[in-house]
Structures are given as structure tokens and as C-alpha cells.
Coordinates of C-alpha atoms and ligand atoms in Angstrom, one line a residue:
M1 CA -3.5 -12.9 31.4
S2 CA -3.3 -9.1 31.1
E3 CA -3.0 -7.6 27.7
L4 CA 0.2 -8.4 25.9
E5 CA 1.8 -9.8 29.1
G6 CA 3.3 -12.7 27.1
Y7 CA 4.6 -10.3 24.5
V8 CA 6.2 -8.0 27.1
N9 CA 7.8 -10.9 29.0
S10 CA 9.3 -12.4 25.8
T11 CA 10.7 -9.1 24.4
P12 CA 13.0 -7.5 27.0
T13 CA 15.7 -6.6 24.5
S14 CA 13.1 -4.8 22.3
Q15 CA 11.8 -2.9 25.3
H16 CA 15.3 -1.8 26.1
L17 CA 16.0 -0.8 22.5
Q18 CA 12.8 1.2 22.3
R19 CA 13.9 3.3 25.4
E20 CA 17.3 3.8 23.7
A21 CA 15.7 4.7 20.4
E22 CA 13.4 7.3 22.2
K23 CA 16.6 9.2 23.2
Y24 CA 17.4 10.1 19.6
L25 CA 14.2 9.6 17.5
P26 CA 10.8 11.0 18.4
G27 CA 9.0 8.1 19.9
G28 CA 11.9 5.9 18.9
S29 CA 10.6 5.7 15.3
S30 CA 11.1 6.9 11.8
R31 CA 8.0 5.4 10.3
G32 CA 4.3 5.7 11.2
T33 CA 3.4 2.1 10.7
A34 CA 6.5 0.7 12.5
Y35 CA 5.3 1.7 16.0
F36 CA 2.6 0.0 18.1
E37 CA 1.9 0.0 21.8
P38 CA 3.5 -0.7 24.2
Y39 CA 6.5 -0.9 21.9
P40 CA 7.4 -2.6 18.6
F41 CA 9.7 -5.6 18.6
F42 CA 13.1 -4.9 17.0
V43 CA 14.0 -7.2 14.1
D44 CA 17.1 -9.3 14.2
Y45 CA 16.6 -10.9 10.8
T46 CA 14.0 -12.1 8.3
K47 CA 13.9 -15.3 6.2
G48 CA 11.2 -16.8 4.1
H49 CA 7.8 -16.3 5.7
H50 CA 9.2 -15.3 9.1
V51 CA 10.6 -12.4 11.0
T52 CA 12.8 -13.1 14.1
D53 CA 13.2 -10.4 16.7
V54 CA 16.2 -9.5 18.8
D55 CA 15.0 -11.7 21.6
G56 CA 14.8 -14.7 19.3
N57 CA 11.0 -14.8 18.9
R58 CA 9.8 -15.9 15.5
Y59 CA 6.7 -14.5 13.9
L60 CA 4.8 -15.8 10.9
D61 CA 4.7 -12.7 8.8
F62 CA 1.6 -11.5 6.9
M63 CA 2.9 -7.9 6.9
L64 CA 5.8 -8.6 4.6
N65 CA 7.0 -5.0 4.9
A66 CA 3.7 -3.5 3.9
T67 CA 3.2 -6.2 1.1
T68 CA 6.6 -5.6 -0.4
Y69 CA 8.1 -9.1 0.0
V70 CA 5.9 -10.9 -2.5
L71 CA 8.5 -13.7 -2.7
G72 CA 9.0 -13.9 1.0
H73 CA 12.0 -12.4 2.9
A74 CA 15.6 -12.8 1.7
N75 CA 14.7 -14.6 -1.5
Q76 CA 17.9 -16.3 -2.6
S77 CA 18.0 -15.0 -6.2
V78 CA 17.3 -11.5 -5.1
V79 CA 19.9 -11.6 -2.4
E80 CA 22.5 -13.0 -4.8
A81 CA 21.7 -10.4 -7.4
V82 CA 22.1 -7.7 -4.9
K83 CA 25.4 -9.1 -3.5
H84 CA 26.8 -9.3 -7.0
Q85 CA 25.8 -5.7 -7.7
A86 CA 27.2 -4.5 -4.4
D87 CA 30.6 -5.7 -5.4
R88 CA 30.3 -3.6 -8.6
G89 CA 29.1 -0.4 -6.8
L90 CA 26.1 0.7 -4.9
S91 CA 25.0 3.7 -7.0
Y92 CA 26.5 5.6 -9.9
S93 CA 26.3 9.2 -11.1
R94 CA 25.6 7.9 -14.6
P95 CA 22.9 5.4 -15.7
A96 CA 23.4 1.7 -15.5
P97 CA 21.9 -0.8 -18.0
S98 CA 19.8 -2.4 -15.2
Q99 CA 17.3 0.5 -15.3
I100 CA 16.5 -0.3 -19.0
K101 CA 15.7 -3.9 -18.1
L102 CA 13.4 -3.1 -15.2
A103 CA 11.7 -0.3 -17.2
E104 CA 11.2 -2.7 -20.1
M105 CA 9.8 -5.4 -17.9
L106 CA 7.3 -2.9 -16.4
C107 CA 6.3 -1.4 -19.7
N108 CA 5.8 -4.9 -21.2
R109 CA 3.6 -6.0 -18.3
V110 CA 1.5 -2.8 -18.0
P111 CA 0.4 -1.7 -21.4
S112 CA -0.8 1.7 -20.2
V113 CA 2.8 2.4 -19.3
E114 CA 4.6 3.5 -22.4
K115 CA 7.4 5.3 -20.5
I116 CA 8.4 5.1 -16.8
R117 CA 10.8 6.9 -14.4
F118 CA 12.1 5.6 -11.2
T119 CA 12.3 7.2 -7.7
N120 CA 13.1 5.9 -4.3
S121 CA 9.7 5.8 -2.8
G122 CA 6.0 5.4 -3.7
T123 CA 5.6 8.9 -2.2
E124 CA 7.8 10.4 -4.9
G125 CA 6.0 8.3 -7.5
T126 CA 2.5 9.7 -6.7
L127 CA 4.1 13.2 -6.2
N128 CA 5.6 13.2 -9.7
A129 CA 2.5 11.7 -11.3
I130 CA 0.4 14.5 -9.9
R131 CA 3.0 17.1 -10.9
A132 CA 2.9 15.7 -14.5
A133 CA -0.9 15.8 -14.6
R134 CA -0.9 19.4 -13.5
A135 CA 1.8 20.4 -16.1
F136 CA 0.1 18.5 -18.9
T137 CA -3.4 19.8 -18.3
G138 CA -2.4 23.3 -17.1
K139 CA -4.9 22.9 -14.2
H140 CA -4.1 22.8 -10.5
K141 CA -6.7 21.0 -8.5
I142 CA -6.6 17.3 -7.7
A143 CA -9.2 14.8 -6.6
K144 CA -8.6 11.9 -4.3
I145 CA -10.6 9.4 -2.4
E146 CA -11.7 10.2 1.2
G147 CA -9.5 8.0 3.4
G148 CA -7.0 7.1 0.6
Y149 CA -3.3 7.1 1.3
H150 CA -0.8 7.9 -1.4
G151 CA 2.4 8.6 0.6
N152 CA 3.3 11.5 2.8
H153 CA 3.7 14.6 0.5
E154 CA 1.6 17.6 1.0
Y155 CA -1.1 17.3 -1.7
V156 CA -2.1 13.8 -0.8
S157 CA -2.1 14.5 2.9
V158 CA -5.7 15.6 3.0
S159 CA -8.6 13.5 4.4
V160 CA -6.4 10.4 5.0
Y161 CA -6.9 9.5 8.6
T162 CA -9.7 12.0 9.5
P163 CA -11.8 10.7 12.4
L164 CA -15.5 10.1 11.7
G165 CA -16.5 13.0 13.9
N166 CA -14.6 15.5 11.8
L167 CA -16.3 14.5 8.6
E168 CA -19.4 16.4 7.4
T169 CA -22.5 14.2 7.2
N170 CA -23.6 13.3 3.7
K171 CA -20.7 15.2 2.2
T172 CA -17.1 14.2 1.6
T173 CA -14.8 16.6 3.3
S174 CA -11.3 17.8 2.7
V175 CA -9.5 17.9 6.0
P176 CA -5.9 18.8 6.6
E177 CA -3.8 16.0 8.1
W178 CA -1.8 18.2 10.5
P179 CA -1.6 21.8 11.6
G180 CA 0.1 24.3 9.4
Q181 CA -0.8 22.8 6.0
P182 CA -1.4 25.8 3.7
P183 CA -5.1 26.5 3.3
S184 CA -4.5 26.4 -0.5
V185 CA -3.5 22.7 -0.3
V186 CA -6.9 21.8 1.3
E187 CA -8.7 24.1 -1.2
D188 CA -7.0 22.4 -4.1
V189 CA -7.7 18.8 -3.1
L190 CA -11.2 17.5 -3.5
S191 CA -12.2 14.5 -1.5
L192 CA -14.5 11.9 -3.2
P193 CA -16.5 9.0 -1.8
Y194 CA -15.2 5.6 -2.9
N195 CA -17.5 3.5 -5.0
D196 CA -20.0 6.3 -5.4
L197 CA -20.1 7.2 -9.1
E198 CA -23.1 9.6 -8.8
T199 CA -21.5 11.9 -6.3
T200 CA -18.1 11.6 -8.0
E201 CA -19.7 12.6 -11.3
R202 CA -21.3 15.7 -9.7
I203 CA -18.1 16.8 -8.0
L204 CA -15.9 16.2 -11.0
S205 CA -18.3 17.9 -13.4
Q206 CA -18.5 21.0 -11.1
N207 CA -14.7 21.3 -10.9
A208 CA -13.6 20.0 -14.3
D209 CA -12.2 23.4 -15.4
E210 CA -9.7 23.3 -12.5
L211 CA -9.1 19.6 -12.0
A212 CA -5.9 18.2 -13.3
C213 CA -6.3 14.6 -12.1
L214 CA -8.1 12.1 -10.0
I215 CA -5.7 9.7 -8.1
I216 CA -7.2 6.5 -6.9
E217 CA -6.1 3.0 -5.8
P218 CA -8.1 0.4 -7.8
V219 CA -7.9 -1.7 -4.6
L220 CA -8.0 0.6 -1.6
S221 CA -5.3 -0.5 0.9
N222 CA -6.4 1.6 3.8
F223 CA -9.9 0.0 3.7
G224 CA -8.6 -3.5 4.2
Y225 CA -7.7 -3.9 0.5
L226 CA -11.2 -3.1 -0.7
P227 CA -11.5 -3.6 -4.4
A228 CA -13.4 -0.9 -6.3
N229 CA -16.6 -2.0 -7.9
H230 CA -16.1 -2.7 -11.6
N231 CA -18.8 -0.4 -12.9
Y232 CA -17.6 2.4 -10.6
L233 CA -14.0 2.2 -11.9
Q234 CA -15.0 1.9 -15.5
G235 CA -17.4 4.8 -15.0
I236 CA -14.6 6.9 -13.5
R237 CA -12.5 6.2 -16.6
K238 CA -15.3 7.4 -19.0
L239 CA -16.0 10.4 -16.8
T240 CA -12.4 11.6 -16.5
T241 CA -11.9 11.2 -20.2
K242 CA -15.0 13.1 -21.0
L243 CA -14.1 16.0 -18.6
G244 CA -10.4 16.2 -19.6
I245 CA -9.2 15.1 -16.2
L246 CA -6.2 12.7 -16.1
L247 CA -6.7 9.4 -14.3
I248 CA -3.8 8.3 -12.1
F249 CA -3.9 4.8 -10.6
D250 CA -1.8 4.3 -7.5
E251 CA -0.7 0.7 -7.9
V252 CA 2.0 0.9 -5.2
Q253 CA 0.3 -2.0 -3.4
S254 CA -2.1 -3.4 -6.0
F255 CA 0.5 -4.1 -8.7
R256 CA 1.2 -7.5 -7.0
L257 CA -2.3 -8.7 -8.0
A258 CA -1.5 -9.5 -11.6
S259 CA 1.3 -9.2 -14.1
G260 CA -0.2 -6.0 -15.3
G261 CA -1.4 -4.8 -11.9
A262 CA -5.0 -4.3 -10.9
Q263 CA -5.7 -2.3 -14.1
E264 CA -5.3 -5.6 -15.9
I265 CA -8.0 -7.2 -13.7
Y266 CA -10.4 -4.3 -14.2
N267 CA -9.5 -3.8 -17.9
V268 CA -9.3 -0.1 -17.2
T269 CA -6.5 2.0 -18.7
P270 CA -5.3 5.0 -16.6
D271 CA -3.3 7.8 -18.0
L272 CA -0.6 7.5 -15.4
T273 CA 0.3 4.8 -12.8
A274 CA 2.4 5.1 -9.6
F275 CA 4.4 2.1 -8.4
G276 CA 6.5 1.1 -5.4
K277 CA 7.1 -1.8 -3.0
V278 CA 7.4 -5.1 -5.0
I279 CA 9.0 -3.5 -8.1
G280 CA 12.2 -2.9 -6.0
G281 CA 12.4 -6.3 -4.6
G282 CA 12.8 -4.9 -1.0
M283 CA 15.2 -2.1 -1.8
P284 CA 13.8 1.5 -1.6
V285 CA 11.8 2.2 -4.7
G286 CA 9.0 4.1 -6.5
A287 CA 8.1 4.9 -10.0
W288 CA 5.5 6.5 -12.2
G289 CA 4.7 6.0 -15.8
G290 CA 2.1 6.2 -18.4
R291 CA 1.3 7.8 -21.8
N292 CA 4.2 8.9 -23.9
D293 CA 2.8 12.4 -24.5
I294 CA 2.7 13.0 -20.7
M295 CA 5.9 11.3 -19.8
N296 CA 7.8 13.2 -22.5
F297 CA 7.5 16.2 -20.3
F298 CA 10.4 14.8 -18.4
D299 CA 12.6 14.0 -21.5
P300 CA 16.1 15.5 -21.0
T301 CA 17.0 15.0 -24.7
T302 CA 14.6 17.8 -25.6
N303 CA 14.1 20.8 -23.3
P304 CA 12.3 19.1 -20.5
I305 CA 9.2 20.8 -19.3
I306 CA 9.6 19.3 -15.9
T307 CA 13.0 18.5 -14.4
H308 CA 13.2 15.5 -12.1
S309 CA 16.3 14.6 -10.2
G310 CA 17.2 12.3 -7.3
T311 CA 20.6 11.2 -6.3
F312 CA 19.6 7.5 -5.9
N313 CA 16.9 7.3 -8.7
A314 CA 17.2 4.0 -10.6
N315 CA 20.2 3.0 -8.6
P316 CA 21.5 -0.4 -9.7
M317 CA 21.0 -2.1 -6.3
T318 CA 17.2 -1.4 -6.5
M319 CA 17.0 -2.1 -10.2
T320 CA 18.8 -5.4 -9.8
A321 CA 16.6 -6.5 -6.9
G322 CA 13.5 -5.5 -8.8
I323 CA 14.5 -7.4 -11.9
A324 CA 15.3 -10.6 -9.9
T325 CA 11.9 -10.2 -8.2
L326 CA 9.8 -9.7 -11.3
E327 CA 11.6 -12.5 -13.1
Q328 CA 10.1 -14.9 -10.5
L329 CA 6.7 -13.3 -10.5
T330 CA 5.2 -15.2 -13.3
P331 CA 1.4 -15.4 -14.2
S332 CA 1.3 -18.9 -12.7
T333 CA 2.9 -18.0 -9.4
L334 CA 0.6 -15.1 -9.1
K335 CA -2.4 -17.3 -9.9
A336 CA -1.5 -19.8 -7.2
M337 CA -0.9 -17.1 -4.6
N338 CA -4.1 -15.3 -5.4
S339 CA -6.1 -18.5 -5.2
L340 CA -4.7 -19.2 -1.7
G341 CA -5.9 -15.7 -0.9
D342 CA -9.4 -16.8 -1.9
T343 CA -9.1 -19.8 0.3
L344 CA -7.9 -17.7 3.3
R345 CA -10.8 -15.2 2.9
G346 CA -13.3 -18.1 2.7
K347 CA -11.9 -19.8 5.8
L348 CA -11.9 -16.6 7.8
R349 CA -15.5 -16.0 6.9
S350 CA -16.4 -19.6 8.0
V351 CA -14.6 -19.2 11.4
F352 CA -16.4 -15.9 12.1
D353 CA -19.7 -17.6 11.2
E354 CA -19.0 -20.6 13.2
L355 CA -18.2 -18.5 16.3
N356 CA -20.9 -16.0 15.7
V357 CA -18.5 -13.1 15.4
T358 CA -19.8 -10.1 13.5
A359 CA -17.1 -9.5 11.0
Q360 CA -16.4 -8.6 7.4
V361 CA -13.5 -10.0 5.4
T362 CA -12.3 -7.8 2.5
G363 CA -9.6 -8.2 0.0
I364 CA -8.7 -9.6 -3.4
G365 CA -6.0 -11.9 -4.6
S366 CA -3.2 -12.1 -2.2
L367 CA -4.4 -9.1 -0.1
F368 CA -6.9 -9.4 2.8
G369 CA -8.5 -7.3 5.6
I370 CA -10.7 -8.0 8.6
H371 CA -13.3 -5.6 10.0
F372 CA -15.7 -5.9 13.0
T373 CA -19.0 -4.6 11.8
N374 CA -22.2 -6.0 10.3
E375 CA -22.2 -3.3 7.7
N376 CA -20.9 -4.0 4.2
I377 CA -17.6 -2.3 3.7
V378 CA -17.9 0.1 0.7
D379 CA -15.9 3.2 1.6
Y380 CA -13.9 5.1 4.3
R381 CA -16.9 5.8 6.5
S382 CA -18.1 2.2 6.6
V383 CA -14.5 1.2 7.7
L384 CA -14.6 3.8 10.4
R385 CA -17.9 2.6 11.7
G386 CA -16.4 -0.8 12.4
D387 CA -15.0 -1.6 15.9
S388 CA -11.4 -0.4 15.8
N389 CA -10.7 -1.7 19.4
K390 CA -11.6 -5.2 18.3
R391 CA -9.1 -4.9 15.4
A392 CA -6.4 -3.6 17.7
N393 CA -7.1 -6.5 20.2
L394 CA -6.9 -9.0 17.4
F395 CA -3.6 -7.6 16.2
K396 CA -2.2 -8.0 19.7
A397 CA -3.7 -11.4 20.3
L398 CA -2.2 -12.6 17.0
L399 CA 1.2 -11.2 18.1
E400 CA 1.0 -13.4 21.2
E401 CA 0.2 -16.3 18.9
G402 CA 3.4 -15.5 16.9
I403 CA 1.7 -14.0 13.9
L404 CA 2.4 -10.6 12.5
M405 CA -0.3 -8.6 10.7
Q406 CA -0.8 -4.9 10.0
T407 CA -2.1 -3.2 13.1
K408 CA -5.4 -2.6 11.3
T409 CA -5.7 -6.4 10.8
A410 CA -4.9 -6.4 7.1
G411 CA -2.2 -8.4 5.4
A412 CA -0.7 -10.1 2.4
L413 CA 0.4 -13.5 1.3
C414 CA 3.6 -14.3 -0.5
T415 CA 4.6 -16.9 -3.0
L416 CA 5.9 -19.0 -0.1
T417 CA 2.5 -19.2 1.6
T418 CA 1.0 -22.7 1.6
P419 CA -2.2 -24.0 3.0
R420 CA -0.2 -24.6 6.2
E421 CA 0.4 -20.9 6.8
V422 CA -3.2 -20.1 5.8
D423 CA -4.4 -22.7 8.4
G424 CA -1.9 -21.3 10.9
L425 CA -3.6 -17.9 10.7
V426 CA -7.1 -19.2 10.6
D427 CA -6.6 -21.6 13.6
A428 CA -5.0 -18.8 15.6
I429 CA -8.0 -16.6 15.0
R430 CA -10.3 -19.5 15.9
R431 CA -8.5 -20.0 19.2
I432 CA -8.5 -16.3 20.0
F433 CA -12.3 -15.9 19.5
A434 CA -13.1 -19.3 21.0
R435 CA -11.3 -18.2 24.2
G436 CA -13.6 -15.1 24.2
D437 CA -10.7 -12.7 24.8
Q438 CA -12.2 -10.4 22.3
Ligands
PLP1 C1 -1.1 3.0 -1.9 C2 0.2 3.6 -1.5 N1 0.6 4.7 -2.2 C3 1.8 5.3 -1.9 C4 2.6 4.8 -0.8 C5 3.8 5.5 -0.5 O1 4.9 4.6 -0.7 P1 6.3 4.8 0.1 O2 6.0 4.4 1.5 O3 7.3 3.9 -0.6 O4 6.6 6.2 0.0 C6 2.1 3.7 -0.1 C7 2.9 3.2 1.1 O5 2.5 2.4 1.9 C8 0.9 3.1 -0.4 O6 0.4 2.1 0.3

């Protein structure tokens, strides 16, 4: 069967909608990760662990809107809370009590967060955390990890998806993501190798006088949810403190790993943390929070050093959905979900061994990634050296099996995942490789 023939035959309405969408939206899309070739299926509805497309095909979903739906889709309590709120107004021009509750929940769960502010996307969360670090330190440069994604604003759009051939050998490189980025942006963003404390120490020490912050994901999403080494992350904390550089954790995705996020697992306390995804229960959300002395720069009861506005910030629909989600995200639910993640990674490794497939399985807790390489995955370059065609083929083959993953074959579990769904994914992968389609 030719590539995706089954998919194309079963998705005529999506194919038509894609052509319609292309008339008005570039490539028919508003979102980088929504598109894949030959065209994405269009969603009719989602429920529980599944997505149903406009042609009635049902997919077991391990994408969960980029890890957002930690309770599965259309969780009843979340939906009811949102419906109740909708009857009382969608957004207000003055604050609603719900923002206090969600802020309190997050501050209580994440001890490094003494104060927090809400936005409507993780992009705005990292943007404001970086802005705060610059204002607080009076320095302008920032450091980020080569290959790390922190949203789509200018200062984090450096060395995110750079192809291997454009990176200097033995040296991390700051490369603009698209034409027309001001040269000053690239000059002001230093790119660091993940998990390499020695090089990091050298670059940070050389630039300490100008560096406001280092922003990093404790578990790097773009690398198949690769957890940082413990010593490296703890070393980075010591180093940034010593050099007067603020440490920002981007926990937009990794917050779902523990009640207190990945920082609880690592026992590392950042100065600021950016949030998104699960904390809004499926409604548009972002946030950043951290030390009082930094967050007070935004305090409107004094003369704020930084003003921060946003028509829909802390809107009650998002706050309500976030509260209803976090209420169900207890330590025991998280533990069970994370332990199923361990099972999944173990079973995937066994299948690849059994079928002699050269592969690495990365991830932690409820997050996982698959790479086709015999090299240990430690950083961006080791990810790029893997076989990206094989990943793309696996994504497509899974789609034909009725399973949805991220196009880079990473994914997430939710609290509805049981051994049945884990085995569904593992068995599908066994079938695909046993057929030799790969
Ligand atoms: C680690 C990380 N940071 C920031 C963002 C940006 O969040 P948003 O898409 O809500 O702007 C994302 C989104 O995928 C992310 O994965």
C-alpha cells in the first residue's frame, strides 16, 4: 500500500476542508504543529482519550493538544465548570475571584512561586519572565539551550529548529529562525549545549556582566522530553546564583510531571517559572511567577516598574477550567500516570530490542519520545543525528493504525490512560516494524 493511502481514502472531508482552508489561511493553518503532509485531519470532536475527525475516524490520542489534556478530553467537571462560568460571562474588565484561587493553588504547589501573573499563552509567559529578569538585573542578554523552544516571540526564536549543517562544529551557535530578525536579537541570545555543565560554565562566566537570565526546560520537550541530568541542573543553579544571572524554568510542559512541577523532582529552585497548557484546563493560558522581589516589579498598587496588560489575562473561563483541572490532579493520580509512563517506555524498549530496531526511548513520567539512532540522546545535536525520516514514517504508520502522536514521535499519557491504551500503542508499533514497512 502506498504511503498514507489508507489515511487519504478515509479522510475525504478533511482533504476538502484543507483546500478550503488554503483559500484564506496560508497553507490552511494557523499553527505550526497542526499541519502535516499530505494534510491534517480536521477534528469533529474529542472525548476522553480519543479524537474523532470530520469523516468519523477515531484516533487514540497521545498528543492531547501538545500535552494539555492531562485529564483526557472534555473532562466532565471541567466542562461543567466552564458551562457554569459561561452563563455568568466569558471575560470581565475587572478581576474575578477565580484568579485568586488558581494563583493560590499554583503558589501552594510550587514553593519557588511566591507571586504569579496570568497570560493567554505560554509564549507570553516566557516573554514576561525574560522581561522581568532584564528589568531586575539591569542586564540585556539571555541564554537559552540550543534546540529549545519557548514559544514564538523574538528573543527565544534563536537556534530552535536550526538544521545540523548550519551549526558550527564543537561550538553552540546562535542562529536566527527566520529572515529579518534584527541582528541585535541574535547577538543578545547565547546558545548553550544541553547537559554540558563545563561549556555552560565557560559561556556564562564570560558573559556574566551582560547576562540577565538563563531560560531552560528541566525536561526538554523538543528532544523527546529529555530530562536534564541531575548534576547538570543543580550545577546550573549554583552557577547562575554565583554569577548573578536569574534562572528561569520553562515548565509549560513539564509542570504535569509532579504537583510542584519538574523543579520538585529535581529539588532545584529557579528564580522564575513560566507555565502554560495544563494550568488552563484546555482554555488558552500562560503564566509566569517566582520570587516576590522580582514579581513586585509588576505591582500596580505601587508604581509598577513594568506594566503588563492583556484583555483576556486571567479571564474567568480559563481560571475556572484551570481550577477544575488542578483539583483532580492529585499526587496519587500523578503517581499512577507517571508509573504507566515507565511501563510504556519499558515496553517500547523491549519491542525495539525484540525486532532489532535501532532506537532510543526518552522521557520521564507521563512524557515520552522515540528516536531512531544508536547514539545516546543527550542534547539537540544527538537528536538531529537520529533518522528523522524513520520518525516521520512511524508517525504516519501510527496514524493509519488509528493512533495520534506528535509528528516527531513524542507524546503524553493522561489520567485516563490504562494498560490497555499503553498496549494498544506498543502493539501497533510492533505490527508496524514486524511488517518491515519502516
Ligand atoms: C516548552 C514550551 N514553552 C513555551 C511554549 C509556548 O506556549 P504557547 O503555545 O501556549 O504559546 C510551548 C508550547 O508548546 C512549550 O512547549
